[in-house]
XYZ file of C-alpha atoms in Angstrom:
429
model
C 30.063 -0.982 16.022
C 33.661 0.056 17.455
C 34.193 2.496 20.220
C 34.620 6.391 20.156
C 37.099 8.038 22.360
C 36.157 10.948 24.534
C 38.862 13.268 22.450
C 36.938 11.935 18.819
C 33.326 12.679 20.750
C 34.487 16.580 21.526
C 36.260 17.321 18.056
C 33.154 15.962 16.450
C 30.628 18.515 18.616
C 32.703 20.658 18.471
C 32.679 20.574 14.427
C 28.850 20.048 14.438
C 28.373 23.679 16.030
C 30.888 25.419 13.937
C 29.005 24.606 11.259
C 25.590 26.016 12.512
C 25.324 29.016 9.916
C 26.227 26.531 6.932
C 23.103 24.796 8.265
C 20.804 27.704 7.654
C 22.535 28.513 4.547
C 21.963 25.271 3.219
C 18.432 24.873 4.442
C 17.297 28.212 2.762
C 18.477 26.998 -0.209
C 16.712 23.528 -0.281
C 13.547 25.560 0.772
C 13.970 28.252 -1.603
C 12.857 24.911 -4.499
C 9.246 24.903 -4.965
C 10.066 21.029 -4.977
C 5.864 19.942 -5.536
C 5.500 16.904 -7.523
C 6.554 16.905 -11.259
C 8.905 20.086 -9.826
C 11.469 18.756 -8.445
C 14.828 19.604 -10.638
C 15.543 22.217 -8.096
C 16.086 20.436 -4.962
C 17.716 17.976 -6.440
C 19.978 19.944 -8.562
C 21.180 21.203 -5.185
C 21.051 18.484 -3.708
C 24.222 17.389 -6.199
C 25.435 20.531 -4.978
C 25.166 20.137 -1.605
C 27.185 16.185 -2.552
C 29.683 17.706 -4.144
C 30.696 20.291 -1.695
C 30.710 17.242 0.984
C 33.587 15.922 -1.812
C 31.707 12.957 -3.062
C 30.604 12.004 -6.626
C 27.030 12.558 -7.174
C 24.786 9.926 -9.240
C 21.508 9.655 -10.547
C 18.640 6.729 -10.201
C 16.314 6.326 -12.158
C 11.589 5.535 -11.107
C 11.479 2.940 -13.154
C 7.878 1.476 -13.224
C 8.138 -1.317 -15.267
C 11.969 -2.494 -13.349
C 9.441 -2.156 -10.064
C 5.579 -3.574 -11.278
C 6.559 -5.974 -9.799
C 7.751 -5.318 -6.421
C 5.412 -5.550 -3.221
C 6.426 -1.714 -1.951
C 5.726 -0.699 -5.849
C 2.625 1.750 -5.340
C 0.985 3.050 -8.854
C 2.636 5.960 -10.087
C 0.879 9.310 -10.828
C 2.845 11.597 -13.331
C 6.150 10.328 -15.864
C 9.505 10.333 -14.179
C 11.327 11.449 -17.003
C 13.706 14.282 -15.752
C 13.134 13.580 -11.914
C 15.575 11.604 -11.262
C 16.551 10.578 -7.604
C 20.459 11.571 -6.296
C 23.062 9.267 -4.883
C 25.940 9.583 -3.375
C 28.307 7.162 -1.841
C 31.390 7.895 0.975
C 33.891 4.941 0.215
C 36.649 4.619 3.445
C 40.443 3.772 3.007
C 39.984 0.365 4.329
C 36.345 -0.632 5.629
C 35.796 -1.638 8.968
C 33.004 -0.718 10.026
C 28.777 -0.894 9.778
C 27.501 0.418 6.164
C 24.367 3.001 6.472
C 21.942 4.372 4.510
C 21.745 8.378 5.271
C 18.180 9.032 3.524
C 15.899 12.312 2.559
C 13.224 13.065 0.877
C 13.280 16.290 -1.122
C 8.909 16.558 -2.640
C 7.106 18.512 -1.236
C 3.411 18.261 -0.621
C 1.857 21.925 -1.989
C 2.051 25.372 -0.026
C -2.243 25.454 -0.619
C -2.870 29.361 -0.014
C -0.475 30.533 -0.109
C -2.370 34.076 0.901
C -2.370 33.168 4.328
C 1.296 32.209 4.935
C 2.598 34.739 7.446
C 5.771 35.502 5.420
C 6.315 33.274 1.308
C 6.372 29.627 1.751
C 9.732 29.619 -0.780
C 11.371 32.392 0.841
C 12.328 31.147 4.020
C 12.948 33.435 7.422
C 13.437 32.746 10.963
C 11.039 34.176 13.488
C 11.480 33.167 17.156
C 14.144 30.591 16.690
C 11.942 28.557 13.964
C 12.909 28.236 10.110
C 9.547 29.031 8.411
C 8.659 27.444 4.695
C 7.389 24.795 2.848
C 9.645 22.222 3.689
C 11.535 23.549 6.592
C 10.555 20.717 8.380
C 9.206 18.000 5.639
C 12.195 17.130 5.349
C 14.518 20.041 3.691
C 16.273 20.251 7.694
C 17.160 16.574 8.107
C 18.351 16.604 4.723
C 20.951 18.969 6.248
C 21.323 17.564 9.315
C 22.788 14.514 7.419
C 24.523 15.889 5.117
C 26.796 18.377 7.926
C 26.869 15.756 10.594
C 28.747 13.865 7.807
C 30.677 17.389 6.661
C 31.621 17.488 11.141
C 33.027 14.018 10.966
C 35.706 15.972 7.677
C 36.139 19.179 9.956
C 37.148 17.337 13.007
C 39.990 15.278 10.468
C 37.803 12.168 10.485
C 35.895 10.331 8.129
C 33.470 7.126 8.154
C 35.532 4.064 7.684
C 32.368 2.095 6.043
C 30.263 3.540 3.093
C 27.925 5.930 3.533
C 25.395 6.506 1.017
C 23.513 9.243 0.888
C 20.165 9.117 -0.770
C 18.336 11.974 -1.682
C 14.423 10.885 -3.621
C 11.224 12.009 -4.481
C 7.779 11.301 -4.562
C 7.951 10.012 -0.325
C 4.586 12.415 -0.255
C 2.040 10.090 -2.991
C 4.228 6.620 -4.034
C 7.184 5.629 -2.070
C 8.230 4.892 -5.660
C 11.264 7.410 -5.384
C 13.115 5.614 -2.084
C 11.990 2.061 -3.542
C 14.209 2.527 -6.683
C 17.131 4.048 -5.246
C 16.847 1.505 -2.572
C 16.752 -1.109 -4.838
C 19.993 0.027 -7.078
C 22.833 0.480 -3.887
C 24.531 -1.867 -2.365
C 22.022 -3.341 0.591
C 23.332 -1.503 3.868
C 24.017 -2.618 7.829
C 21.435 0.189 9.338
C 19.948 3.188 7.816
C 18.709 7.136 9.363
C 15.627 8.856 7.772
C 15.905 12.222 10.012
C 12.022 12.872 9.144
C 10.704 15.565 11.221
C 8.539 14.356 15.126
C 5.532 16.594 15.860
C 6.617 19.342 17.056
C 9.332 17.676 19.316
C 12.025 15.817 18.837
C 11.019 11.902 18.060
C 12.229 8.575 16.958
C 9.344 6.310 15.282
C 8.469 3.676 16.623
C 5.688 2.743 13.970
C 3.640 4.225 10.773
C 0.486 3.014 9.565
C -0.022 2.129 6.279
C -2.000 4.310 3.193
C -3.916 3.627 0.320
C -4.709 7.012 -2.531
C -8.626 6.207 -4.243
C -9.692 8.214 -7.147
C -13.111 8.211 -7.655
C -15.131 9.774 -10.563
C -18.666 10.074 -10.744
C -20.796 11.366 -14.520
C -24.182 12.052 -13.574
C -26.622 13.388 -15.940
C -25.782 17.385 -17.154
C -28.986 19.468 -17.594
C -30.787 23.025 -16.744
C -30.563 23.962 -12.891
C -34.539 24.990 -13.800
C -34.895 20.796 -14.732
C -32.177 19.785 -11.939
C -34.550 17.111 -11.328
C -34.298 15.667 -14.425
C -30.036 15.527 -13.738
C -27.871 13.374 -11.614
C -25.561 15.908 -9.997
C -22.302 14.464 -9.948
C -21.593 16.010 -7.173
C -23.777 15.276 -4.760
C -23.222 11.663 -6.063
C -19.494 12.166 -5.376
C -19.636 13.481 -1.390
C -22.400 10.745 -1.164
C -19.682 8.264 -1.967
C -16.905 10.635 0.182
C -19.242 10.403 2.659
C -20.018 6.878 3.404
C -16.226 6.069 4.333
C -17.017 7.194 8.077
C -18.590 4.607 9.509
C -15.151 2.486 7.597
C -13.528 4.981 9.780
C -14.923 4.777 12.774
C -14.616 0.756 11.968
C -11.130 0.706 11.603
C -10.532 2.665 15.013
C -11.967 0.428 17.127
C -10.522 -0.750 19.780
C -10.151 -4.842 18.516
C -8.667 -3.638 15.653
C -5.674 -0.888 16.582
C -2.581 -2.428 16.941
C -0.619 -2.525 20.765
C 2.238 -0.029 19.039
C -0.520 2.291 19.122
C -2.685 1.952 21.801
C -2.922 5.425 23.085
C -3.045 6.800 20.214
C -6.335 9.096 19.474
C -8.062 8.552 15.776
C -4.724 6.426 14.314
C -6.889 5.831 10.752
C -7.653 8.242 8.761
C -9.608 8.858 5.607
C -9.106 12.080 4.576
C -11.559 13.391 1.352
C -8.720 14.917 -0.007
C -9.829 16.824 -3.243
C -12.292 17.649 -5.148
C -12.681 18.645 -8.723
C -15.874 18.792 -10.949
C -19.037 20.734 -12.405
C -19.523 23.041 -15.432
C -21.649 26.154 -14.227
C -23.098 27.035 -11.881
C -26.553 26.800 -13.229
C -25.915 23.581 -14.743
C -26.282 20.019 -12.628
C -22.770 18.903 -12.858
C -22.334 16.908 -14.638
C -18.960 15.419 -13.881
C -16.839 14.920 -10.486
C -13.947 13.960 -9.182
C -12.747 13.048 -5.862
C -9.141 11.867 -4.417
C -9.070 9.546 -1.005
C -6.370 9.203 1.293
C -7.059 5.827 3.389
C -4.917 4.586 6.792
C -4.182 0.825 7.030
C -3.691 -0.603 10.499
C -0.617 -2.332 11.988
C -1.977 -6.280 10.980
C -3.907 -5.568 8.246
C -2.109 -4.924 4.578
C -2.558 -2.126 1.993
C -3.826 -4.742 -0.404
C -7.140 -5.435 2.043
C -8.161 -2.048 2.375
C -8.001 -1.822 -1.456
C -10.455 -4.315 -1.133
C -12.534 -2.552 1.175
C -12.484 0.256 -0.747
C -13.408 -1.406 -4.197
C -16.644 -3.050 -1.978
C -17.100 -0.161 0.189
C -18.006 2.275 -3.214
C -19.348 -0.407 -5.368
C -22.187 -0.662 -2.908
C -22.160 3.399 -2.181
C -23.124 3.540 -6.436
C -26.721 1.478 -5.496
C -27.306 5.448 -3.536
C -30.947 5.931 -5.358
C -29.480 8.764 -5.431
C -26.972 7.664 -8.342
C -29.268 5.306 -9.740
C -28.226 5.995 -13.940
C -24.664 7.472 -12.475
C -21.392 5.599 -14.362
C -18.481 4.946 -11.113
C -15.428 4.893 -11.774
C -13.042 4.019 -8.907
C -9.326 4.018 -9.587
C -5.831 3.175 -7.167
C -2.760 5.667 -8.069
C -0.376 7.111 -5.567
C -0.080 5.188 -2.384
C -0.589 1.555 -1.789
C 1.325 1.482 1.169
C 2.178 -1.211 4.208
C 2.040 -0.115 7.974
C 5.713 -0.768 9.180
C 7.125 -0.589 12.902
C 11.020 0.252 13.217
C 11.770 -1.857 16.588
C 13.445 0.399 19.910
C 15.941 -2.073 20.940
C 18.037 -2.659 16.661
C 21.572 -1.425 17.366
C 21.101 1.818 14.683
C 18.007 2.981 16.950
C 19.517 2.112 20.340
C 22.542 3.931 19.490
C 20.103 6.569 17.827
C 19.116 7.245 21.540
C 22.186 7.301 23.296
C 24.005 9.616 20.644
C 20.637 12.428 21.296
C 21.047 12.133 24.659
C 24.889 12.557 24.432
C 24.440 15.263 21.677
C 21.848 17.348 23.561
C 21.279 15.530 27.036
C 17.644 15.234 26.374
C 15.557 11.613 24.758
C 13.703 11.669 21.807
C 10.269 10.442 22.119
C 8.758 7.285 21.345
C 6.275 8.385 18.196
C 3.809 6.025 16.574
C 3.491 7.570 14.119
C -0.237 7.791 11.703
C 1.204 9.055 8.515
C 3.933 7.191 6.606
C 7.912 7.412 5.348
C 10.393 5.731 2.859
C 11.896 4.022 6.094
C 9.333 1.016 5.748
C 10.637 0.127 1.968
C 14.317 -1.106 4.258
C 12.723 -2.712 6.775
C 9.841 -4.973 5.102
C 11.516 -5.330 1.865
C 15.181 -5.280 3.121
C 15.401 -6.176 6.470
C 17.839 -3.420 6.696
C 17.345 -1.992 10.187
C 16.246 2.159 10.033
C 16.675 4.662 12.424
C 13.885 7.444 11.863
C 14.741 10.527 13.966
C 14.058 14.036 13.342
C 13.981 17.473 14.743
C 10.988 19.420 15.778
C 8.544 20.898 13.307
C 5.686 22.167 13.699
C 2.200 22.850 10.556
C 4.140 20.123 8.021
C 1.296 19.739 5.084
C -0.089 23.321 6.322
C -0.122 26.586 6.544
C 3.010 28.296 7.453
C 5.525 25.307 8.709
C 8.707 25.523 10.744
C 11.552 23.627 12.353
C 13.372 24.568 15.234
C 16.975 26.170 14.840
C 18.397 24.620 17.750
C 16.477 21.132 17.487
C 18.245 20.918 13.606
C 21.501 21.576 14.580
C 21.022 18.975 18.306
C 19.391 15.959 15.463
C 22.716 16.921 13.548
C 25.342 16.094 16.379
C 23.206 12.973 17.243
C 23.431 12.267 13.638
C 27.386 12.475 13.938
C 28.029 11.131 16.522
C 25.761 7.953 15.305
C 27.875 8.121 12.170
C 31.130 8.264 13.995
C 29.789 5.127 16.333
C 28.408 2.734 13.797
C 30.693 2.936 11.184
C 33.957 3.739 12.899
C 36.402 6.296 12.134
C 39.269 6.949 10.446
C 41.872 9.741 9.470
C 40.605 11.910 7.040
């Protein structure tokens, strides 16, 4: 790493401050894109505009399951990838002197849920009480804007990174991670990675994350008129029996001896969630078919494939329940098949990020062993590239009235700008 003189530091931080309004403008533009699964095109197009605005040439990177299928980081996809290519752009210096860097973030968001429960519409971003509200504002469109504005700040200060900087806007962080995997494999290996994922109500540095497996169980019962319901097999009731069988498994995986040291002090880090249920045909008919979707957490030290085998055994056993006699049970794995990951704090990129944050904000990034997951695992587990995952204070992500702190966004922008300048070195733009 090259040292950064005091004048350059001041110029970069001043440039970050001058971009505050522009940052919010880009964030609003991205939040207005309802980029749920399969609908990411508007956000990807916006990222192309943003990269061009930074003076870079965007390129599209497809996600091809046939090319990824044998990779240990691949997850079974939910839908087709046509028309949903990831977007990347690469800054190349005049003379490469520093360390190369990846700045990455996902544009996909989870569904907004009951839109009528939001105080303001989920895709109509608003500022209230110093926070930007909207689906995806915190997770993680604010982080994307922060890394882009950090790069813009160097340019405004008359500088640019003296090493290659890749910017990556990817899809499916929320369900497979395949977009990030495809993009990582398509581009040169860098010396370090920054992913500005949000902190849990505070600015935070991810120190570890759980893995996740998605499973789908379809139960086909025996329909009957409700007056003869004892003659039928209710698929909805049967599916709920199977879902309930995961409670004991969840309790077992949260026993103290099964918790990795990285998660000591975290209450209930392994979560099993019944996320979706569809089934039945008529209120006065015994339901023929029901499908449930489950999200099963994976603790460090235990693999996603071990968890997959556990799920297979658990569903097979639950299918022998007396109330499922005569029912057909089908188990599928689509979506996450993701391993847990540690992000060591003492890597050069993480140590620099912490120091830069302290200088930029006067505060300290809080350690965050996450009970969710990020795309950072691909770089660490499968490429051996150190990755600093840290981002702004977000609240109610995946919930109602998701928001992110305005001052926190600017603090992360300043932090990334200093980190990039010192990691990559700088040259005159």
